[in-house]
Short mmCIF file of C-alpha atoms in Angstrom, two decimals:
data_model
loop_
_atom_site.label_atom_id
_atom_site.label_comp_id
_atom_site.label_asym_id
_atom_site.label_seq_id
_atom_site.Cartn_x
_atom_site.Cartn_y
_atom_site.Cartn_z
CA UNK R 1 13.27 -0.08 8.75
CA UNK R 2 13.09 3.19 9.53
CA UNK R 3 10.30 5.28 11.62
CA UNK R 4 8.30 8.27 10.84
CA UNK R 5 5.99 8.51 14.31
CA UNK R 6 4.79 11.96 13.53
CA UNK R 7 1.66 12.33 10.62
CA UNK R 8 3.68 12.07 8.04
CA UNK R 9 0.86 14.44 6.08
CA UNK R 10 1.32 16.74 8.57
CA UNK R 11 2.99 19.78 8.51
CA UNK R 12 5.43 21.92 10.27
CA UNK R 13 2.72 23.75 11.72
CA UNK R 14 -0.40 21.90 11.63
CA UNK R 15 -1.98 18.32 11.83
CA UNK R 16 -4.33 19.73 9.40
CA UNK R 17 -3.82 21.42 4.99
CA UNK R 18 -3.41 24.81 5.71
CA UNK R 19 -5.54 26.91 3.49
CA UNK R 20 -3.97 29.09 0.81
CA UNK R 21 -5.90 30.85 -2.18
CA UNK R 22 -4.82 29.27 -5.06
CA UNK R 23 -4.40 30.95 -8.70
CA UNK R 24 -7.58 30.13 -10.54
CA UNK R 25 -6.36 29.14 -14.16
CA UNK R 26 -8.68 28.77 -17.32
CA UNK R 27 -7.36 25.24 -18.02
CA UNK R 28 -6.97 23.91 -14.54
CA UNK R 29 -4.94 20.17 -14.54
CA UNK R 30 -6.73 16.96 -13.87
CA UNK R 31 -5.68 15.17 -11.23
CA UNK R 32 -3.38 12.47 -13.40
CA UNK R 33 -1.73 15.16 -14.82
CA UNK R 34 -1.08 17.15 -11.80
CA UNK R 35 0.74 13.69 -10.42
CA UNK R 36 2.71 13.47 -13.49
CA UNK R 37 3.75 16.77 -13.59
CA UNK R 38 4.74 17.08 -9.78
CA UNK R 39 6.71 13.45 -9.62
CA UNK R 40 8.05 14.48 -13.19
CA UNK R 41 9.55 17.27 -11.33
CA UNK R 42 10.43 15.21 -8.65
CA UNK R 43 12.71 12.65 -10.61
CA UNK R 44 14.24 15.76 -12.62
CA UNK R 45 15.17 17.51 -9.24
CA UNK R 46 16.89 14.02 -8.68
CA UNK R 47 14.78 14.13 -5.41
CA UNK R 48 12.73 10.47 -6.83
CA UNK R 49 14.70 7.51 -8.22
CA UNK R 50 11.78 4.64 -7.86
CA UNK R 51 8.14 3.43 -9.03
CA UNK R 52 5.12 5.27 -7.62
CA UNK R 53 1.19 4.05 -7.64
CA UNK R 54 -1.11 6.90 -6.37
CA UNK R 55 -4.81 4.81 -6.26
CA UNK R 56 -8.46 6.54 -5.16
CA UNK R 57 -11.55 4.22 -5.15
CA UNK R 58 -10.24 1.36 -7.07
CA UNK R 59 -9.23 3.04 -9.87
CA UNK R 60 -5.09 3.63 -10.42
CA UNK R 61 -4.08 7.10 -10.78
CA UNK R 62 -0.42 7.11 -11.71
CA UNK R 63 1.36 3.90 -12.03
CA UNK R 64 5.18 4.69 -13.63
CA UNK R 65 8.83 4.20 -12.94
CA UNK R 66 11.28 7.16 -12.59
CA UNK R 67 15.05 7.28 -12.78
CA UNK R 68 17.10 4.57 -13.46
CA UNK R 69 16.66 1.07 -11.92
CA UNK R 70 20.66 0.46 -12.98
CA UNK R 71 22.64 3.37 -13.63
CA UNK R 72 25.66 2.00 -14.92
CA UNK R 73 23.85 -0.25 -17.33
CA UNK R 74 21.13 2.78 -18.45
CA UNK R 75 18.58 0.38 -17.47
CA UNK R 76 15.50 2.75 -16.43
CA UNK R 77 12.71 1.86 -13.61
CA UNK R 78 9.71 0.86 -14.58
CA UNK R 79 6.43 -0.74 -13.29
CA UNK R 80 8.29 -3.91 -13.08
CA UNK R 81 10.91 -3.12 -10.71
CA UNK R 82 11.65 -4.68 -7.97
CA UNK R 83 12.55 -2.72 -4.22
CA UNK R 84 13.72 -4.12 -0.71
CA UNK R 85 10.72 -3.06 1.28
CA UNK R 86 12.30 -2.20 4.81
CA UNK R 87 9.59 -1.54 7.45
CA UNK R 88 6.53 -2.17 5.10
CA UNK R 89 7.07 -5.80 5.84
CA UNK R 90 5.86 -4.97 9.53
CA UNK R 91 2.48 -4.96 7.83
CA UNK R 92 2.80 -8.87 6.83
CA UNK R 93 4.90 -9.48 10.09
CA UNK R 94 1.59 -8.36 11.92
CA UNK R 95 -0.92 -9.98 10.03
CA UNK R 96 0.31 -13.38 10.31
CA UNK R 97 0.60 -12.91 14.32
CA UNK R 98 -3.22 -11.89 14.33
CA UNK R 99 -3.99 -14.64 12.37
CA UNK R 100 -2.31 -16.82 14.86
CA UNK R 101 -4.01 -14.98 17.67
CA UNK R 102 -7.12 -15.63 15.51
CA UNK R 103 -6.56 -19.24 15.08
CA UNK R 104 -5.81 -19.39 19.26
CA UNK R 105 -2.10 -20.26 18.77
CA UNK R 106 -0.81 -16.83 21.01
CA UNK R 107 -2.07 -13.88 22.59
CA UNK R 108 -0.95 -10.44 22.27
CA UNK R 109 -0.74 -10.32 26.28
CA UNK R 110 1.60 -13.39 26.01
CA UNK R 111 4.82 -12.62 27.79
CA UNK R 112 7.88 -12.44 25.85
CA UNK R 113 9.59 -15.33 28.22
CA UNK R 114 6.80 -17.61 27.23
CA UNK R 115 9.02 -18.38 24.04
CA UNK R 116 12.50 -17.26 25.24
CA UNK R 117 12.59 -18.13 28.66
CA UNK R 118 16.20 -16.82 29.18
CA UNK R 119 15.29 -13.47 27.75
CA UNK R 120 16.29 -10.49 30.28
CA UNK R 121 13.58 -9.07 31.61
CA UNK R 122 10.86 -10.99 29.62
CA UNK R 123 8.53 -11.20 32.15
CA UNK R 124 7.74 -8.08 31.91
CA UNK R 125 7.64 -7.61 27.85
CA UNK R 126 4.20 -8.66 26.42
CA UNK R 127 4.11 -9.31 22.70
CA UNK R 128 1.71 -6.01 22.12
CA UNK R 129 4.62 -3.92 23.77
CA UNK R 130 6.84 -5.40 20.62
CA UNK R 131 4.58 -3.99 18.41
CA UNK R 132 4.14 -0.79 19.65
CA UNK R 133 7.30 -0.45 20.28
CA UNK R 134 7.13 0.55 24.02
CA UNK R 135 9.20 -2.65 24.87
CA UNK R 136 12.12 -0.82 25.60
CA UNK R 137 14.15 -3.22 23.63
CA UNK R 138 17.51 -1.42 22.12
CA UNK R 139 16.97 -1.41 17.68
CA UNK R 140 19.22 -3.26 16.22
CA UNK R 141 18.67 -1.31 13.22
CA UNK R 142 22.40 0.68 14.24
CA UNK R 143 24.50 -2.61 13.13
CA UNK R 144 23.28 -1.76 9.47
CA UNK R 145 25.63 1.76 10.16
CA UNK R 146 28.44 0.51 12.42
CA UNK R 147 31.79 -2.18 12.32
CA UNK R 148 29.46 -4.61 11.21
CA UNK R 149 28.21 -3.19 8.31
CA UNK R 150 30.05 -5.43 5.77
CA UNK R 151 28.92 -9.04 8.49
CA UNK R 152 25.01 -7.65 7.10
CA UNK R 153 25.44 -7.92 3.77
CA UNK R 154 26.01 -11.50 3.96
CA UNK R 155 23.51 -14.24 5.59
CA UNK R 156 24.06 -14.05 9.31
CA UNK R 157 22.74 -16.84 12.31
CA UNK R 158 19.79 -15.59 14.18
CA UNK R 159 21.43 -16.06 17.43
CA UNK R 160 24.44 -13.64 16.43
CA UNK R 161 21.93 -11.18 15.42
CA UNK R 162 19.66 -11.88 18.24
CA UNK R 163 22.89 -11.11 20.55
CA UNK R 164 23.06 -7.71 19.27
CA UNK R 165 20.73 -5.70 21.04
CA UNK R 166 19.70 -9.02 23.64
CA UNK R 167 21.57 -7.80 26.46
CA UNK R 168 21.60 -3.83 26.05
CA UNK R 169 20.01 -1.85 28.73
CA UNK R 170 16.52 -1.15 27.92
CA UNK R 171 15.48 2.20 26.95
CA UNK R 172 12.78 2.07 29.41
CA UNK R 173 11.10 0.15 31.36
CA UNK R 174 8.33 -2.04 28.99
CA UNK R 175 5.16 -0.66 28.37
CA UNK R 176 6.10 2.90 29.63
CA UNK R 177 7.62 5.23 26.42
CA UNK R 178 7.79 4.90 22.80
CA UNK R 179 11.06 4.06 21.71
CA UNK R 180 10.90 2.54 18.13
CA UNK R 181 12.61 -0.81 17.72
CA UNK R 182 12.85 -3.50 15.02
CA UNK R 183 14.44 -5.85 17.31
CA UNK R 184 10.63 -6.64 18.82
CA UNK R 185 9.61 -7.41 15.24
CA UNK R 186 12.73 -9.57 14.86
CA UNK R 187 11.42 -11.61 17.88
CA UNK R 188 8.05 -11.76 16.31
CA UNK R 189 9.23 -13.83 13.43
CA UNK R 190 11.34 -16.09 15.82
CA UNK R 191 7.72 -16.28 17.71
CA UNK R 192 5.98 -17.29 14.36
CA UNK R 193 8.57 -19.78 13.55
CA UNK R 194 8.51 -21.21 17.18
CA UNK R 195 4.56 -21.89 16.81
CA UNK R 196 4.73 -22.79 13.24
CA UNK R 197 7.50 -24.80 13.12
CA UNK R 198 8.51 -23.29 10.02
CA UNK R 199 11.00 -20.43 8.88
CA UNK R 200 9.09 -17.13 8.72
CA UNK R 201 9.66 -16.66 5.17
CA UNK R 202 7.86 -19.83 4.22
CA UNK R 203 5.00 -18.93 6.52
CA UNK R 204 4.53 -15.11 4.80
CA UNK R 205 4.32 -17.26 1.37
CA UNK R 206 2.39 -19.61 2.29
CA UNK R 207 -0.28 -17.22 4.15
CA UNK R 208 -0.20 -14.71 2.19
CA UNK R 209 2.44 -14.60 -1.18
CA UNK R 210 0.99 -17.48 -2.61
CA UNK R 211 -3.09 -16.95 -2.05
CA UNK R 212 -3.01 -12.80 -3.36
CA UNK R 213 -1.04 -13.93 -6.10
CA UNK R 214 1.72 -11.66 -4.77
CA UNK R 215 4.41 -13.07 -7.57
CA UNK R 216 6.92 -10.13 -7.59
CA UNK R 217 7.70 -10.40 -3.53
CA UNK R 218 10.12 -12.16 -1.62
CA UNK R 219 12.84 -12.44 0.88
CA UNK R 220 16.61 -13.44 -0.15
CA UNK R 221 17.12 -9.88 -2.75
CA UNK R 222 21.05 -10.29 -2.98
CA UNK R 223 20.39 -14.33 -5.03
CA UNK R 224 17.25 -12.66 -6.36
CA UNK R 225 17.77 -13.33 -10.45
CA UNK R 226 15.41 -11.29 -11.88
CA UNK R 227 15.29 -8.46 -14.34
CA UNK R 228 13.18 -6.32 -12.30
CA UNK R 229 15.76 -6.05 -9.57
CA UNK R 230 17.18 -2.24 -8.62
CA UNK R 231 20.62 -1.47 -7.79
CA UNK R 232 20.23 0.64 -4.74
CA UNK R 233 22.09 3.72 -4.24
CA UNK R 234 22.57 6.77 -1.78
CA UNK R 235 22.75 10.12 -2.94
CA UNK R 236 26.72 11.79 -1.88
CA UNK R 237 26.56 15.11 -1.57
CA UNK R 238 23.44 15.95 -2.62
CA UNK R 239 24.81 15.37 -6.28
CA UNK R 240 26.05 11.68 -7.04
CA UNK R 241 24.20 8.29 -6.55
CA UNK R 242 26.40 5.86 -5.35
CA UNK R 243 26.01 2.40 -5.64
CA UNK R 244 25.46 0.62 -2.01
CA UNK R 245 26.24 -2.88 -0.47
CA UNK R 246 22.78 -4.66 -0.33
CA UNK R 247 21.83 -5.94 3.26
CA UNK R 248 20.81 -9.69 3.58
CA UNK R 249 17.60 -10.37 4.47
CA UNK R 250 18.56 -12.32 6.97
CA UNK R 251 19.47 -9.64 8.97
CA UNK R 252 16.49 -7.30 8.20
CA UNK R 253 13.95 -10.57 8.65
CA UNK R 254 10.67 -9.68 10.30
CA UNK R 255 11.24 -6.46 10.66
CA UNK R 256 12.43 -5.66 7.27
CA UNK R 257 13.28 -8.34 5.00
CA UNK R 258 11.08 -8.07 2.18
CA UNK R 259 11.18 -6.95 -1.47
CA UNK R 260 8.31 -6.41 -3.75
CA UNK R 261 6.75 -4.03 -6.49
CA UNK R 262 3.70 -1.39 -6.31
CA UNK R 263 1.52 -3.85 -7.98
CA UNK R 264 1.79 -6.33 -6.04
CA UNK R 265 1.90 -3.48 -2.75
CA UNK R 266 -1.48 -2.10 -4.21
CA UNK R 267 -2.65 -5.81 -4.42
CA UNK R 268 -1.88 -5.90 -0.42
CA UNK R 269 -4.11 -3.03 0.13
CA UNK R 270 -7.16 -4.41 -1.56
CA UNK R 271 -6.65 -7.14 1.12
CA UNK R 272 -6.90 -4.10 3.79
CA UNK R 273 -9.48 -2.07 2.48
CA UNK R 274 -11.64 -4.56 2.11
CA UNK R 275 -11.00 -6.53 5.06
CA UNK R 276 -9.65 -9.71 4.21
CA UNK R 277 -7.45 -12.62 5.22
CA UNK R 278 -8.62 -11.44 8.76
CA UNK R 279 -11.59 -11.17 10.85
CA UNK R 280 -12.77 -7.39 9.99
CA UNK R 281 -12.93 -7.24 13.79
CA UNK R 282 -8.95 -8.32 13.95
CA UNK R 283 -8.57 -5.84 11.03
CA UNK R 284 -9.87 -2.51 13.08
CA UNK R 285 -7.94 -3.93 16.07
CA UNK R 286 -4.88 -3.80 14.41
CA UNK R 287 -5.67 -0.18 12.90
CA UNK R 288 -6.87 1.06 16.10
CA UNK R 289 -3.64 2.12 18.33
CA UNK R 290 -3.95 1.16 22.03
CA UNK R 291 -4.25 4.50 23.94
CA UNK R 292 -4.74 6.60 21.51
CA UNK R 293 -1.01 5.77 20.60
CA UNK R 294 1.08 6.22 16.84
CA UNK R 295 1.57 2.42 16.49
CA UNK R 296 -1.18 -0.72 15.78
CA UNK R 297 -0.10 -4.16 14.95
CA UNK R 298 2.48 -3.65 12.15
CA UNK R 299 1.16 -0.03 11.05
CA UNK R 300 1.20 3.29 11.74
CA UNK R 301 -1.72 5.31 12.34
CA UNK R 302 -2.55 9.62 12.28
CA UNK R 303 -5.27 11.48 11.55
CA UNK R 304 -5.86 14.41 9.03
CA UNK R 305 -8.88 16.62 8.13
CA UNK R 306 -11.83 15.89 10.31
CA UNK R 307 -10.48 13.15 11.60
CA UNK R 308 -9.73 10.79 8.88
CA UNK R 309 -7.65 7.57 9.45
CA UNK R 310 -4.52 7.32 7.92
CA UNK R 311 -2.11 4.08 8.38
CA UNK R 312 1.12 4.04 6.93
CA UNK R 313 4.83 2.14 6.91
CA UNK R 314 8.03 3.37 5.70
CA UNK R 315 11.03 2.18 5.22
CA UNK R 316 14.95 3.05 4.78
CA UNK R 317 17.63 0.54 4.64
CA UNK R 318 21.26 1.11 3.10
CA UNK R 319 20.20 2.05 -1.08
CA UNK R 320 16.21 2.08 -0.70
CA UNK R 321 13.66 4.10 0.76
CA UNK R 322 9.89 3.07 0.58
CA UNK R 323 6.67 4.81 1.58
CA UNK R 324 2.99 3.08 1.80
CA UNK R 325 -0.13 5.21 2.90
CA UNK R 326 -3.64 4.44 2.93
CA UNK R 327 -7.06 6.41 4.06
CA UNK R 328 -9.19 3.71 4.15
CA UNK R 329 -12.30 5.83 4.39
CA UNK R 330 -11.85 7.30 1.34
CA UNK R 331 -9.64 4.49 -0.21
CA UNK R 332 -7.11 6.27 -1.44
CA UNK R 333 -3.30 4.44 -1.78
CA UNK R 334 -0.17 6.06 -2.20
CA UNK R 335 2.99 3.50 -2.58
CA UNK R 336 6.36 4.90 -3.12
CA UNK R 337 9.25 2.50 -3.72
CA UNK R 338 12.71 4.36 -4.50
CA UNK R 339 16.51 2.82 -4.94
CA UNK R 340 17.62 5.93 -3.47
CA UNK R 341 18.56 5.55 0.59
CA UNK R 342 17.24 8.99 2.19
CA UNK R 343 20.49 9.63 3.39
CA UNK R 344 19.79 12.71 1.64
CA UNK R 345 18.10 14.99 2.55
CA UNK R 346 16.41 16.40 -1.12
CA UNK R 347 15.68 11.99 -1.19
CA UNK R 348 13.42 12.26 1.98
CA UNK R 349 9.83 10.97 0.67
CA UNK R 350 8.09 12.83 3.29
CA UNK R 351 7.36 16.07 1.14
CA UNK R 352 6.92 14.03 -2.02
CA UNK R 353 3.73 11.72 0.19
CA UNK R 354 2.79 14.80 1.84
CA UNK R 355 1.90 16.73 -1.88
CA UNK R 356 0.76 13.63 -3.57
CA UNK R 357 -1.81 13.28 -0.50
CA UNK R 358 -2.64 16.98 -1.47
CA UNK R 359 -3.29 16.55 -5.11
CA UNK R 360 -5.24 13.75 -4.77
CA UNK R 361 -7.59 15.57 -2.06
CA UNK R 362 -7.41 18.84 -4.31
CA UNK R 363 -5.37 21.14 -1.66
CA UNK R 364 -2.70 23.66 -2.96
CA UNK R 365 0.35 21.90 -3.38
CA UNK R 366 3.92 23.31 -5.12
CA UNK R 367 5.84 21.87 -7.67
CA UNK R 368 9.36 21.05 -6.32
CA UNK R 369 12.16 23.48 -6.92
CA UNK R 370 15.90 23.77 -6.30
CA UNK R 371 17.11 26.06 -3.80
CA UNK R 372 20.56 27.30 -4.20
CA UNK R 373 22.17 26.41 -0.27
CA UNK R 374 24.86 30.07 0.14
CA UNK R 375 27.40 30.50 2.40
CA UNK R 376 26.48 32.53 5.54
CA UNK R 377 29.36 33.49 8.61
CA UNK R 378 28.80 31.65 11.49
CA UNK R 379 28.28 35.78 13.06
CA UNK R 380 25.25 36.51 11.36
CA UNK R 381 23.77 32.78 12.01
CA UNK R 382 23.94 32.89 15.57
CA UNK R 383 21.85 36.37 15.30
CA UNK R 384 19.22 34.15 14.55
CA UNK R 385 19.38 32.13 17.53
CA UNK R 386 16.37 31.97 20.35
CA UNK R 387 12.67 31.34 20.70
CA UNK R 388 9.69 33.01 18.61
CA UNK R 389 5.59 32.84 19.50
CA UNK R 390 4.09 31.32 16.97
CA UNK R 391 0.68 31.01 19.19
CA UNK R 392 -0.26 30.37 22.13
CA UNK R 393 0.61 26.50 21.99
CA UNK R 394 3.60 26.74 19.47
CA UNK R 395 7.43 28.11 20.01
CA UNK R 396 9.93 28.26 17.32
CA UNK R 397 13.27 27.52 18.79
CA UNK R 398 16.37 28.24 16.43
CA UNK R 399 19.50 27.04 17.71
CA UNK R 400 23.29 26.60 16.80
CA UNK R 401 25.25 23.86 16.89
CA UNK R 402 28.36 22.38 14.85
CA UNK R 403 28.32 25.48 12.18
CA UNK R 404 24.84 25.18 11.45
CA UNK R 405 21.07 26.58 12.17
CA UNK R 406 18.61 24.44 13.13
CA UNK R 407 14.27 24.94 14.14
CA UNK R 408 12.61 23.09 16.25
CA UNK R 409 8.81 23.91 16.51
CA UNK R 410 7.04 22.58 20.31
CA UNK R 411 5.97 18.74 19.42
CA UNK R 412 8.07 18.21 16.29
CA UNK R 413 11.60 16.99 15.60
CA UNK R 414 14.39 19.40 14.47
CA UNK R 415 15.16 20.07 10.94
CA UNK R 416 18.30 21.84 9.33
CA UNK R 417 17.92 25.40 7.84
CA UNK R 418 19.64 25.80 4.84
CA UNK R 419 20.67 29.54 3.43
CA UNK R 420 19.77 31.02 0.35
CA UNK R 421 20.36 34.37 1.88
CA UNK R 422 21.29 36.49 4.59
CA UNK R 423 17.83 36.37 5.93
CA UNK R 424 16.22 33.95 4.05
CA UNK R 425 16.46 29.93 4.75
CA UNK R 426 14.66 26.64 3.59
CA UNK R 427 14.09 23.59 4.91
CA UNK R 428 14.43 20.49 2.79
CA UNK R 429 12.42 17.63 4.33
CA UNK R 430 9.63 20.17 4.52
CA UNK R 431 8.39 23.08 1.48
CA UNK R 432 8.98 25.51 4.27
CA UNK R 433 10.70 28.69 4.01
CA UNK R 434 11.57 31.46 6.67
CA UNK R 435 12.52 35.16 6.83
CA UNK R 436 13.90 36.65 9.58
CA UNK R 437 13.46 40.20 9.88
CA UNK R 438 14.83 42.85 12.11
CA UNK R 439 14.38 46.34 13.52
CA UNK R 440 15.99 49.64 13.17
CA UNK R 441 18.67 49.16 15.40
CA UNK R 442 19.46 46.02 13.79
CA UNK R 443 18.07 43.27 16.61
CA UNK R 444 16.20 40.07 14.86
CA UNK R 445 12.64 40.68 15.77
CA UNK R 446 10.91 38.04 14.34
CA UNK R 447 10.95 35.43 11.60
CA UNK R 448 7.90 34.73 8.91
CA UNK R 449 7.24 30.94 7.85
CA UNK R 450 6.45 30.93 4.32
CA UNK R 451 4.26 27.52 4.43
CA UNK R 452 1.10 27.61 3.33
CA UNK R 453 0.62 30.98 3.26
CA UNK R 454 2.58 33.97 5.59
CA UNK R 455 2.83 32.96 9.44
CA UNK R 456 4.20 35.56 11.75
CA UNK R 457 6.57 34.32 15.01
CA UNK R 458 7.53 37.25 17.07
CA UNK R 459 11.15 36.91 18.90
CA UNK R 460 10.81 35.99 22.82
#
């Protein structure tokens, strides 16, 4: 249930792979093997705890379980085990509301008070603002976090949940900002179950589950009695895995509710590459954001390269973190499902898709490694502190706050910098490095970002 609006292949600098020249090496990898290597890595750096499937054309790359699926019990993951989904069920959530649209049961320019008459400011919420989450409709997603976080792991009464974020302010007004929400996909399965007649669960099976064969997916994960089944965890400190409370999927619902496995994921993406269970006009509709925005109808969409489509979900929820990404034009599939939380930062997927997207396309990629975080004084941190040129268009602001450093490049989010020196620091969401360097008198001057080769920012 959580959101990743930026390209999630992009990097700190680019929307693009930045060149590098490569070692040439007399016995260079195959592709398998450089996947096996690099997520061997991975689960040894205890940065993957999960089940990955990396597809291209059909044909299934890497399919194999890392970690342990049960750490108490030694009980490792395999290709069998079992993940709550979080945000990937957004896919499913959308498909059955274009079906309805399809079948002339609703419209996408349907007003939200249509089916909640009562609902604040309805009028002026469409059911295409809930999906691209410019409704302005508080997330709900914060109960998971808060007092209530022992009510969620139980079953809880729609209405309760629905009074949650119901009457918060919005957080503008609808159809003006992106602010993402899973409260408007919670609506969209009361919506399905208000047309249907039928609980939203049932509807997902009956649509889809049961006709793609999709036996290893479901709903209620905390009754779920099967051997495939994960134990989630966070990682504390960067160093234990701690065993967390599962959330009900009653509370997650439309907007998160599901578990499943890669097979039966990779199954779902035969359905969209090859354009089925809807029109293939609904189909490029729903991959096709509205103004050129990050959101369609239950995906996420960027572009890489030459302007290649990629749609993605991800999801984080309390023990699990899940990734799905597809290029349909090249049909390549990359599915991670993980029983680690990202709470952590070294258990953020983001590098791990972002490298597995490179191998398969052939661009230089580096194996993971451990950086060693050292204690700096809060004196020669804030020495660091101010803007840098990258070029023309991009500014590298470095700023203090709370005891520690943090960048923030023009367009991006902010990311920690972590020390492994007096001058050098890392990032750990992203393989980025920087050096800052100074002159003879001792002023910073400017700061290199090691990231695909050496990129100069001169001090402003």
């Amino acid at each position: 249930m959580k959101n990743r609006i930026l390209f999630i292949i992009s990097l700190l600098l680019c929307a693009a792979f930045l060149p590098v020249h490569a070692q040439q090496r007399p016995n260079p990898k195959t592709t398998v093997q450089k996947l096996e290597e690099y997520m061997t890595a991975s689960a040894h750096l205890h940065r993957f705890n999960g089940t990955v499937l990396v597809a291209q054309k059909g044909t299934v790359l890497l399919k194999r379980g890392f970690g342990w699926r049960d750490v108490k019990n030694n009980i490792p993951n395999d290709t069998s085990s079992l993940y709550q989904l979080g945000s990937i069920t957004k896919t499913f959530t959308g498909a059955v509301i274009l079906q309805l649209q399809e079948e002339k049961k609703l419209s996408l320019n349907d007003r939200l008070t249509k089916y909640f008459p009562d609902y604040p400011q309805g009028d002026q919420i469409t059911l295409e603002q809930l999906f691209l989450h410019t409704s302005g409709i508080y997330d709900f997603k914060n109960i998971l976090y808060g007092p209530d976080s022992i009510r969620v792991t139980r079953p809880v009464f729609k209405e309760w949940l629905v009074a949650q974020f119901k009457d918060k302010p919005l957080t503008a007004r609808p159809g003006t900002a992106v602010n993402y929400t899973n409260s408007g996909y919670y609506l969209l399965g009361l919506i399905i179950e208000k047309i249907t007649g039928k609980p939203f669960e049932t509807v997902v099976r009956e649509r889809f589950f049961r006709p793609l064969q999709l036996a290893q997916s479901g709903f209620d994960f905390v009754n779920l009695k099967n051997r495939g089944k994960t134990t989630g965890y966070t990682f504390w400190k960067d160093s234990v895995l701690v065993e967390t409370r599962t959330i009900d999927s009653t509370v997650a619902y439309a907007a998160g509710g599901m578990y499943s496995s890669v097979g039966d994921l990779y199954r779902w993406s035969r359905v969209v590459q090859n354009r089925r269970m809807l029109k293939p006009e609904t189909w490029e509709t729903a991959l096709t954001p509205p103004d050129k925005g990050n959101w369609g109808y239950g995906w996420g969409i960027s572009y890489f390269g030459e302007g290649k489509k990629l749609i993605y979900q991800n999801g984080n929820i309390p023990g699990f973190a899940t990734f799905y990404v597809q290029v349909p034009e090249d049909d390549v599939v990359v599915i991670l499902l993980c029983n680690v939380d990202d709470a952590s930062d070294l258990t953020t997927l983001d590098p791990i898709v972002t490298d597995l997207m490179k191998i398969v396309y052939d661009e230089p990629y580096k194996l993971p490694v451990n950086r060693k975080v050292v204690p700096v004084s809060e004196t020669v941190l804030r020495q660091y502190v101010g803007n840098y040129k990258l070029d023309a268009a991009r500014t590298l602001t470095v700023t203090y706050e709370a005891g520690k450093l943090f960048l923030q490049v023009t367009g991006q989010p902010k990311f920690e910098l972590f020390a492994e020196s007096q001058t050098k620091f890392f990032l750990k969401t992203v393989d980025a490095q920087l050096t800052f360097f100074k002159d003879a008198s001792g002023n910073v001057t400017q700061v290199i970002v090691h990231q695909g080769g050496n990129h100069v920012a001169k001090r402003i």
